[in-house]
Short mmCIF file of C-alpha atoms in Angstrom, two decimals:
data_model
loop_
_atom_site.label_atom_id
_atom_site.label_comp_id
_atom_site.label_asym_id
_atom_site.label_seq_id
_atom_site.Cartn_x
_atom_site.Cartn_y
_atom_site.Cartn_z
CA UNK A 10 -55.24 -13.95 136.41
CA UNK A 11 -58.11 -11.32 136.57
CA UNK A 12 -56.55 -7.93 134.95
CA UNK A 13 -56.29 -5.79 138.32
CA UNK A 14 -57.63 -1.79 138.93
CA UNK A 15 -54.57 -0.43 137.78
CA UNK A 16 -54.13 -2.77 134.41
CA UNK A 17 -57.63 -1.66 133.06
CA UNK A 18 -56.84 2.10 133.94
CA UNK A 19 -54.39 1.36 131.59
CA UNK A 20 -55.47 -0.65 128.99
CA UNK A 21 -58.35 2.23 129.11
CA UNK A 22 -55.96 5.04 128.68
CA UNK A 23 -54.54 3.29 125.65
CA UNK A 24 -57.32 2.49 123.96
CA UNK A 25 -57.91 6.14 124.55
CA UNK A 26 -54.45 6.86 123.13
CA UNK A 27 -55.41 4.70 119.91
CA UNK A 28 -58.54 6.20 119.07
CA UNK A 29 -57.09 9.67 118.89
CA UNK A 30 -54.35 8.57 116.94
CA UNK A 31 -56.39 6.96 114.79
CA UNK A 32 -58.73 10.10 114.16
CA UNK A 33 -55.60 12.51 113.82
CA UNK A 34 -53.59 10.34 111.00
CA UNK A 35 -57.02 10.08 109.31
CA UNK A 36 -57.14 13.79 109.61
CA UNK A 37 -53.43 14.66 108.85
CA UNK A 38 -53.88 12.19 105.60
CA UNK A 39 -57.29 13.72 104.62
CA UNK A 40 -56.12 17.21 104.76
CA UNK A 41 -52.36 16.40 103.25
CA UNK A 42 -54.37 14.79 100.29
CA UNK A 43 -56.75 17.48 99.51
CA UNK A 44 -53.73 20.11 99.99
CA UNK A 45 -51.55 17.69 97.31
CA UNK A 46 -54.80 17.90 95.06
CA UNK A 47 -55.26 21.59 95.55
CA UNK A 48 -51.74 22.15 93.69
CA UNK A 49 -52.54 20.73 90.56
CA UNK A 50 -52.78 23.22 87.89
CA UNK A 51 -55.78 24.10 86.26
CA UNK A 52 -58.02 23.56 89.52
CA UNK A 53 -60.17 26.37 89.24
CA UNK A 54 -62.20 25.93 92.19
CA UNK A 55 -59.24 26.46 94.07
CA UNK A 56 -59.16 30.31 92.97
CA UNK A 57 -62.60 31.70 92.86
CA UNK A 58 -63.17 29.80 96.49
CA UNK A 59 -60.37 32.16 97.90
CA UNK A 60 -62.03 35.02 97.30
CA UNK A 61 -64.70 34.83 99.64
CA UNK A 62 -64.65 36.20 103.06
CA UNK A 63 -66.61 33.23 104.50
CA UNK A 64 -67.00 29.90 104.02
CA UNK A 65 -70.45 28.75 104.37
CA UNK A 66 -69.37 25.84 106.56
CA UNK A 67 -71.32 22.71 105.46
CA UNK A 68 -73.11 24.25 102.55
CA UNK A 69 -70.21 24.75 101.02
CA UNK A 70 -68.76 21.02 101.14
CA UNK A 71 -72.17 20.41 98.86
CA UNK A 72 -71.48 23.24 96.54
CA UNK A 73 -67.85 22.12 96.06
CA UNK A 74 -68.32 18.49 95.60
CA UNK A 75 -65.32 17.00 93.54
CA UNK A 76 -62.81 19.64 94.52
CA UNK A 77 -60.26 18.41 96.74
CA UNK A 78 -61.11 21.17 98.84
CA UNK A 79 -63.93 18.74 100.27
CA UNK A 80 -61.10 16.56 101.54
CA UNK A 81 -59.78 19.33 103.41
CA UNK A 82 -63.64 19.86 105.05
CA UNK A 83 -63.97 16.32 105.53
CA UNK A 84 -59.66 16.04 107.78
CA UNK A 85 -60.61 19.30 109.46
CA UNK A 86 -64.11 18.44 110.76
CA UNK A 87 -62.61 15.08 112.05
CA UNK A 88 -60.08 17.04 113.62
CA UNK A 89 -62.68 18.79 114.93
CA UNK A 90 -64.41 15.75 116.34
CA UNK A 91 -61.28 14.41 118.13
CA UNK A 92 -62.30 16.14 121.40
CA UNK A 93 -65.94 14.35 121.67
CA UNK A 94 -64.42 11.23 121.02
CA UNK A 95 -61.89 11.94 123.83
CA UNK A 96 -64.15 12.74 126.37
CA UNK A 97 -66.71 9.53 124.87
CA UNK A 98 -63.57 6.90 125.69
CA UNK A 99 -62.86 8.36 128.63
CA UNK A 100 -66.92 7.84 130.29
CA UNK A 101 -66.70 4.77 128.93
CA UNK A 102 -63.41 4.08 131.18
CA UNK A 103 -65.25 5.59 133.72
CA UNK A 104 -67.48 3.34 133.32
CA UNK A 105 -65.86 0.29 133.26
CA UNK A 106 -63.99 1.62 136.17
CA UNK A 107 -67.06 1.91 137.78
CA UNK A 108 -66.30 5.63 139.14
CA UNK A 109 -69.97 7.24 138.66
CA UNK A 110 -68.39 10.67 140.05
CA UNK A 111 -66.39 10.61 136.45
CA UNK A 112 -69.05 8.81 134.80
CA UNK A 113 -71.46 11.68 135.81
CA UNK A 114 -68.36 14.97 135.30
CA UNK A 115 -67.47 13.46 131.59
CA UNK A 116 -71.22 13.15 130.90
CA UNK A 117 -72.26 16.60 131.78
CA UNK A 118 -69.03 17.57 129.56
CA UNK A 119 -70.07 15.38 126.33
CA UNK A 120 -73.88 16.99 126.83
CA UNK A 121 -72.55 20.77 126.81
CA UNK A 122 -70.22 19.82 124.02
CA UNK A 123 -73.12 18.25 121.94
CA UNK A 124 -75.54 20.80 122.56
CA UNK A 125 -73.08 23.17 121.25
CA UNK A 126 -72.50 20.93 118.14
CA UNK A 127 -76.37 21.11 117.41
CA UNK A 128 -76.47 24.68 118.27
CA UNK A 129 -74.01 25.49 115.75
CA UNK A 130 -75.61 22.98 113.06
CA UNK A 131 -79.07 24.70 113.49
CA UNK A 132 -78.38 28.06 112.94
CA UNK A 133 -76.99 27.17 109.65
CA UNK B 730 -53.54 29.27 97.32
CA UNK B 731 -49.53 29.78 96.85
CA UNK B 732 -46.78 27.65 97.64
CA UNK B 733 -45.04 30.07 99.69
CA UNK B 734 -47.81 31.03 101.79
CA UNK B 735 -48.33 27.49 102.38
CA UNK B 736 -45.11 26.92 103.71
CA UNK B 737 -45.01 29.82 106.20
CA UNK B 738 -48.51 28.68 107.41
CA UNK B 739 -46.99 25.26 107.83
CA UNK B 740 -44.12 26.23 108.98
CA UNK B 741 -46.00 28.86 112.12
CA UNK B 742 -48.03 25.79 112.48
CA UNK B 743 -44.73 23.50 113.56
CA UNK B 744 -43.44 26.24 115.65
CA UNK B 745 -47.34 26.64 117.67
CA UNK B 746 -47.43 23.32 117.93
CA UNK B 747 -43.91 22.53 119.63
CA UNK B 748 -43.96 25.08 121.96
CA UNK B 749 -47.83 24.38 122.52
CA UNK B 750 -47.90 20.96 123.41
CA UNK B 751 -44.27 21.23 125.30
CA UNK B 752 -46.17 24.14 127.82
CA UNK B 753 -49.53 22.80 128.08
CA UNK B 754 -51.51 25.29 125.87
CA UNK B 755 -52.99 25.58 122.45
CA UNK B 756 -50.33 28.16 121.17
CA UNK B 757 -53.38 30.56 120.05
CA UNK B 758 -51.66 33.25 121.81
CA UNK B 759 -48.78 32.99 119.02
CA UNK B 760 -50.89 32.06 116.02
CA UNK B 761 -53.47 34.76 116.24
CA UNK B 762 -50.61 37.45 116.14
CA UNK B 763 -48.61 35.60 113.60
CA UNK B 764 -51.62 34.66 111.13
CA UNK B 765 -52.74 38.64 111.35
CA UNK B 766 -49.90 40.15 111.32
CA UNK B 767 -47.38 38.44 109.20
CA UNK B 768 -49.92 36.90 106.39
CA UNK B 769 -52.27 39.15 106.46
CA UNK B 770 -55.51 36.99 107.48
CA UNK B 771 -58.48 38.53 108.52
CA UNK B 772 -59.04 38.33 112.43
CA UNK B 773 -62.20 36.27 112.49
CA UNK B 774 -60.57 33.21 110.05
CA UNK B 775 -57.70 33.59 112.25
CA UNK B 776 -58.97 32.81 115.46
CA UNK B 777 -60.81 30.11 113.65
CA UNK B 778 -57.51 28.75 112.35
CA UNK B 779 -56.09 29.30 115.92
CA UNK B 780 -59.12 27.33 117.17
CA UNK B 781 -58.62 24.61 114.98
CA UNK B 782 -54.28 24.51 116.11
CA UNK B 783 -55.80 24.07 119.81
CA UNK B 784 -57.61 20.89 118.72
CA UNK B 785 -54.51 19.56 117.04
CA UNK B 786 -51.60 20.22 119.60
CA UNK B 787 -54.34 18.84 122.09
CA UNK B 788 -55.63 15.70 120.66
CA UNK B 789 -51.56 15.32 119.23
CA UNK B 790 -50.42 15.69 122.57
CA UNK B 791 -53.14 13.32 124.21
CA UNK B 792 -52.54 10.70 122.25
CA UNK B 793 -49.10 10.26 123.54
CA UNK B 794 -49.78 11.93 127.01
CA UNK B 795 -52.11 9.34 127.77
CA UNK B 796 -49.71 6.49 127.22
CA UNK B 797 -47.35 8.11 129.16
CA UNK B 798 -49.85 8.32 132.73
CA UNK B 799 -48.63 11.89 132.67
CA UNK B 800 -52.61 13.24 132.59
CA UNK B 801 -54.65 13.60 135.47
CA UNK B 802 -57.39 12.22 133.65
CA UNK B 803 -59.92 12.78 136.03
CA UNK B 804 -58.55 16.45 137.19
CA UNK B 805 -58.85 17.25 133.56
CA UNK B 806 -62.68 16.28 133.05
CA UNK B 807 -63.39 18.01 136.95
CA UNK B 808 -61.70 21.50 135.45
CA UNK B 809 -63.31 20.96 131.94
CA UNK B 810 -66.69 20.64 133.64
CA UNK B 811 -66.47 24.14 134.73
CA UNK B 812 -64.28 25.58 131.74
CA UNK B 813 -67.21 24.80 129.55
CA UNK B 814 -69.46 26.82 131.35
CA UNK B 815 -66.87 29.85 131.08
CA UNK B 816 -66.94 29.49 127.89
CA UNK B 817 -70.57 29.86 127.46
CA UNK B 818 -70.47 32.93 130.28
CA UNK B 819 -67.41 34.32 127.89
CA UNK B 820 -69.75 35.87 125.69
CA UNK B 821 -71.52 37.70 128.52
CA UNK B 822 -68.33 38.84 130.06
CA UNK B 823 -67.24 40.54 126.85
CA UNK B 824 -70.43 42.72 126.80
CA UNK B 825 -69.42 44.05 130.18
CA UNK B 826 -65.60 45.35 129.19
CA UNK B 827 -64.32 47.33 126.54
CA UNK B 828 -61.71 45.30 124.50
CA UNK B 829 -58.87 47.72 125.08
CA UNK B 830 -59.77 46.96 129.19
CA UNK B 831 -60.37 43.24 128.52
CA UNK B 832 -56.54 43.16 126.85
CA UNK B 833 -54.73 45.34 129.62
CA UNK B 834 -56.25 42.76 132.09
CA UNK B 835 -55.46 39.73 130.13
CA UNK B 836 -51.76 41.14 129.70
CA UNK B 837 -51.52 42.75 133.59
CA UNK B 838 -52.92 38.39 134.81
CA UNK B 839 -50.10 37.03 132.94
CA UNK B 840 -47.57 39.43 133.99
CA UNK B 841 -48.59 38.58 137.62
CA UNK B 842 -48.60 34.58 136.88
CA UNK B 843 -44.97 35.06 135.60
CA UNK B 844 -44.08 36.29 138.76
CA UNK B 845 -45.81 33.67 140.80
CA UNK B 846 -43.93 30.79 138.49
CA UNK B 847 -40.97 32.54 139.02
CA UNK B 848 -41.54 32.62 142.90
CA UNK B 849 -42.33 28.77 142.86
CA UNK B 850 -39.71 27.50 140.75
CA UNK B 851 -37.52 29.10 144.09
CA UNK B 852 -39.46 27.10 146.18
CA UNK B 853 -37.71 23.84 147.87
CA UNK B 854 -39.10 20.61 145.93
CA UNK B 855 -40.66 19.46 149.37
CA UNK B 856 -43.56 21.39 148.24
CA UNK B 857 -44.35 19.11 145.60
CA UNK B 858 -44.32 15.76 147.90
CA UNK B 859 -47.61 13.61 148.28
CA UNK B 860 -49.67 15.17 151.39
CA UNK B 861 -53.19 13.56 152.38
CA UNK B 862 -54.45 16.36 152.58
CA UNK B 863 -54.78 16.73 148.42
CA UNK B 864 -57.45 14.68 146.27
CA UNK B 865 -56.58 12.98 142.81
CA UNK B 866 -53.16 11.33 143.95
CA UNK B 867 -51.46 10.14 141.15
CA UNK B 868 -47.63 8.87 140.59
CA UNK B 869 -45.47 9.31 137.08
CA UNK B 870 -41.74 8.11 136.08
CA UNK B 871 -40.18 12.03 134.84
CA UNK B 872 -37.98 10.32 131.74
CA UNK B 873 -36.14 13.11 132.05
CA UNK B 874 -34.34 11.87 134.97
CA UNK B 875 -35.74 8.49 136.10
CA UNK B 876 -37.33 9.51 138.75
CA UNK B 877 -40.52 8.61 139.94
CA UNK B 878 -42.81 11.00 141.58
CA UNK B 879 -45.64 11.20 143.92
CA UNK B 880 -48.59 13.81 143.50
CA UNK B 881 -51.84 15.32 145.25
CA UNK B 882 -54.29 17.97 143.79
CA UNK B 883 -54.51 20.79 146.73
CA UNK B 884 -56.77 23.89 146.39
CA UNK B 885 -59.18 22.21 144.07
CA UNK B 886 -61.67 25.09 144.22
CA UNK B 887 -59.42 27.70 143.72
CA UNK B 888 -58.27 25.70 140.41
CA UNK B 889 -61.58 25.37 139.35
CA UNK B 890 -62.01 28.87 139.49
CA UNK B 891 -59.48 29.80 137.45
CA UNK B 892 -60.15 27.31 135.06
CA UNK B 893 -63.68 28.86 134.66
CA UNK B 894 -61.99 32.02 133.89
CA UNK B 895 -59.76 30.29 131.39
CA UNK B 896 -62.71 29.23 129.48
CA UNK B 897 -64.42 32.98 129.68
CA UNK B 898 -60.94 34.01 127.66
CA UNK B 899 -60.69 31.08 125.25
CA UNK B 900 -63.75 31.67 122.88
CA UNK B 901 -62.84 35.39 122.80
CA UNK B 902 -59.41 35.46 121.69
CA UNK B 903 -59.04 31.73 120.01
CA UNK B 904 -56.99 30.22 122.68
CA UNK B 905 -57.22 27.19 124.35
CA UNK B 906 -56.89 28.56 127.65
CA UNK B 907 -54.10 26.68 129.27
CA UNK B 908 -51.72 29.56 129.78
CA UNK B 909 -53.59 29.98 133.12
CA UNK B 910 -54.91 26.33 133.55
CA UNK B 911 -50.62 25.37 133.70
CA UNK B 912 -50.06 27.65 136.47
CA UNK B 913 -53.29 27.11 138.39
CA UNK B 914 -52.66 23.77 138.61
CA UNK B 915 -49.05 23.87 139.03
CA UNK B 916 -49.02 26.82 141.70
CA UNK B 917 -52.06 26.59 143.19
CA UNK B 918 -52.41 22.86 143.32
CA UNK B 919 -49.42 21.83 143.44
CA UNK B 920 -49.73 19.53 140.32
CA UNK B 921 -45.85 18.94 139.06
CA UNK B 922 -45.10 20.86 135.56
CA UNK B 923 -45.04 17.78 133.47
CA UNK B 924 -48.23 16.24 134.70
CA UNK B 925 -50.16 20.04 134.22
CA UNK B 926 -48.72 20.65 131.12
CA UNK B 927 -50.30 17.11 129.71
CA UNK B 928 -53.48 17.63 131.83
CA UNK B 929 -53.61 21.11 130.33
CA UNK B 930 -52.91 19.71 127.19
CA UNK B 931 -55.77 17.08 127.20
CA UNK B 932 -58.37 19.69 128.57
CA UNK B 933 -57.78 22.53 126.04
CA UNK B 934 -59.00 20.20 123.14
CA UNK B 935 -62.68 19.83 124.59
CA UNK B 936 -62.91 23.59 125.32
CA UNK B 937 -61.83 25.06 122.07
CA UNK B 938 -64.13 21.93 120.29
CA UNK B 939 -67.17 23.76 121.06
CA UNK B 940 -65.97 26.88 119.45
CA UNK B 941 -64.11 25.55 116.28
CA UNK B 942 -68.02 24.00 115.17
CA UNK B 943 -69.22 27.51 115.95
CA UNK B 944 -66.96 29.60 114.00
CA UNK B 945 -67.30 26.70 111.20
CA UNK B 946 -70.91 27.44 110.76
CA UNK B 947 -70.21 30.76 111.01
CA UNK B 948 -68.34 30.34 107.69
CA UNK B 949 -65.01 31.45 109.23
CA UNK B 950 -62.49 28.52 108.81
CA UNK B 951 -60.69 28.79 105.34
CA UNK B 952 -59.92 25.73 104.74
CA UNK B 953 -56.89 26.14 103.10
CA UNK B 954 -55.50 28.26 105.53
CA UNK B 955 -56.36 26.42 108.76
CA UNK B 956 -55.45 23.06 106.97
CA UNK B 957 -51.84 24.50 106.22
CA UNK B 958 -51.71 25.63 109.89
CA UNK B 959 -53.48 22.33 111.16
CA UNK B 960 -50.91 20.15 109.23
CA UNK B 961 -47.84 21.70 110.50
CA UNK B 962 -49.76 22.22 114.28
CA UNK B 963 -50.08 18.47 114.18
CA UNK B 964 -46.06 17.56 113.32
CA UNK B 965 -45.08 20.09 115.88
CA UNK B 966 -46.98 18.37 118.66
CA UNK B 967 -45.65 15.22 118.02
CA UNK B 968 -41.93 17.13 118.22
CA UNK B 969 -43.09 18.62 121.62
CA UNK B 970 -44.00 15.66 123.14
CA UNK B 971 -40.54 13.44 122.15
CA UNK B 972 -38.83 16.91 123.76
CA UNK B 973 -41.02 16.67 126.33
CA UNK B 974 -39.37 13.21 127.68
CA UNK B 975 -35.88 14.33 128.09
CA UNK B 976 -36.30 18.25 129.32
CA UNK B 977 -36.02 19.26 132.86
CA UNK B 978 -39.14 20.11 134.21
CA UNK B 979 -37.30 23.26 135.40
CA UNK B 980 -36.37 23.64 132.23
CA UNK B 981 -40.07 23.67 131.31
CA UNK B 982 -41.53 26.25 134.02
CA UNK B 983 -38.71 29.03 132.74
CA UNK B 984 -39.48 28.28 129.21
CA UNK B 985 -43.25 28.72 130.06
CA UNK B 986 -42.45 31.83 132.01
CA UNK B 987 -40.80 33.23 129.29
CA UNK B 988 -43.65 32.60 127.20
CA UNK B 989 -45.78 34.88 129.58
CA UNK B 990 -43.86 37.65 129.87
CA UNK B 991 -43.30 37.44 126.08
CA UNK B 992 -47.21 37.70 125.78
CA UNK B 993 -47.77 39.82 128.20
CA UNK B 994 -45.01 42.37 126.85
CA UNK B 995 -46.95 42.22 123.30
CA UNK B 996 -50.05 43.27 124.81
CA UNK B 997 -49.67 46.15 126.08
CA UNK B 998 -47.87 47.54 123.40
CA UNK B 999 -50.67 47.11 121.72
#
């Protein structure tokens, strides 16, 4: 039996659903790890990094390669991320819904959201 | 970076991310205060940090929202269309006001959306029954009491607006904006609690995404600090949401009015 409207919204939602969780346990594992790391003694990274007032973003992943505190870059950025891919599965069910209203809302959304990404990733 | 400061980071992270994902919004409004206040971080990583908890509680509470039909999926992508571009205008709108003006007005909105939650919950529930004349009908089982109930979207443009103004607000102070998207929806379009709240939820994510990558290449997210907060953000939303099955949606729109005035009281004692 063909999987009706109402059992693809569904299965849509869920694979929604799955995806995020996906990206936030990679995340919460990620950052839990590089915070775990952070504590072991005689990390001196750790100490000379807190001192600074800013962060330097992406540069500094590069300049701290090897530190656990690239772990925590790498969880928080995918945290980061977890919108885009929300609103990405969710054309996509629009899609496969065939709702081109939704299609055409969740687009405009992803393109404002990625020309914000770039936006940010260029100035640096 | 000290254990003990870890812990209360962690800790203020569960507590944001309960209440957050329970009501709908990021808990920035708690955070910021907390993270400045009582550890001493400098306003700029805070926000960041604060930011960051929006993304967490959000995609947290999605995750499990979405499995429970309890977000308007569509009504969340037609108010994020427009909270985007707030966002963007926010910076223009800041110009324009002083910040003691922009935080009397922020404080004197909530005040008067206490008052309006506080008028609807005294409303008879007839007002939340299907009508044709409202778009987006959806339907959801409230575990909370087995029932299943019927929904429209009224006032759509009038939601929309507010929503734009939400996003205005949310790059400013750090918050996800859903302390006015809840009651928008709720009072002005008649959206039961439980199914704003998750919209809310869902939305909030996407506008403070935009920001979080902004302040990162700014150079304001300490990673220690926003991972602490993030961590304990992202346990706490999982707590809100199994609370969220067996409270009372009443329950809910009194805990979220307290929340409001609580806010609202803080601000202009500033």
């Amino acid at each position: 039996m063909p999987p009706t409207e109402e059992q693809n919204i569904k299965v849509v939602e869920r694979w929604s659903a799955r995806t995020l969780q996906v990206g936030i346990w990679t995340s919460a594992i990620l950052i839990a790890l590089g915070l775990v790391l952070s504590f072991v003694p005689g990390d001196a990274s750790q100490g000379s990094a807190q001192q600074q007032m800013v962060y330097d973003g992406l540069s500094s992943i590069k300049q701290n390669a090897g530190s656990p505190v690239v772990l925590l870059y790498l969880g928080l950025i995918l945290l980061m991320l977890t919108p885009v891919l929300r609103v990405v599965t969710s054309l996509v069910g629009f899609a496969s819904e065939k709702d081109k209203t939704y299609v055409g809302v969740s687009a405009f959304v992803l393109v404002v959201l990625l020309a914000e990404l770039c936006y940010s990733l260029i100035i640096r | 970076m000290i254990a003990s400061s870890f812990i209360l980071l962690f800790l203020g992270g569960i507590a944001t991310g309960t209440l957050g994902s329970l009501l709908g919004i990021g808990g920035g409004i708690f955070l910021v205060p907390f993270l400045t206040l009582v550890i001493g971080v400098p306003a700029k990583q805070a926000i960041a940090t604060s930011i960051i908890a929006v993304i967490a509680t959000s995609s947290a509470g999605a995750s499990v929202n979405l499995k429970r039909n309890t977000v308007n999926v569509r009504l969340g992508f037609l108010l994020e269309s427009v909270t985007v571009l707030g966002a963007i205008g926010g910076s223009f709108t800041a110009s324009l006001l002083s910040g003691e003006t922009l935080i009397k007005l922020f404080a004197t909105l909530l005040l008067v959306v206490a008052i309006l939650m506080i008028h609807k919950t005294r409303q008879k529930k007839s007002m939340d029954a299907p009508s044709s004349q409202g778009i987006l009908h959806g339907q959801f089982t409230d575990e909370a009491n087995g029932t299943v109930v019927s929904y429209a979207v009224h006032r759509i443009p009038a939601v929309m607006g507010v929503s734009f103004l939400a996003g205005n607000v949310s790059g400013l102070l750090g918050i996800g904006g859903g302390i006015f998207k809840v009651p928008a929806m709720h009072i002005l379009g008649g959206v039961p609690m439980k199914i704003a709240t998750a919209t809310s939820n869902f939305t909030i994510g996407v506008t403070a995404a935009a920001s979080a990558f902004i302040y990162f290449s700014h150079g304001h997210v300490n990673p220690w600090i926003a991972s602490s907060s993030a961590l304990g953000v992202l346990g706490g939303s999982l707590l809100g949401t199994v609370i969220n099955r067996k409270i009372e949606s009443t329950v809910l729109t009194w805990i979220f009015v307290v929340v409001l005035l609580f806010v609202s009281i803080q601000m202009y004692l500033k």
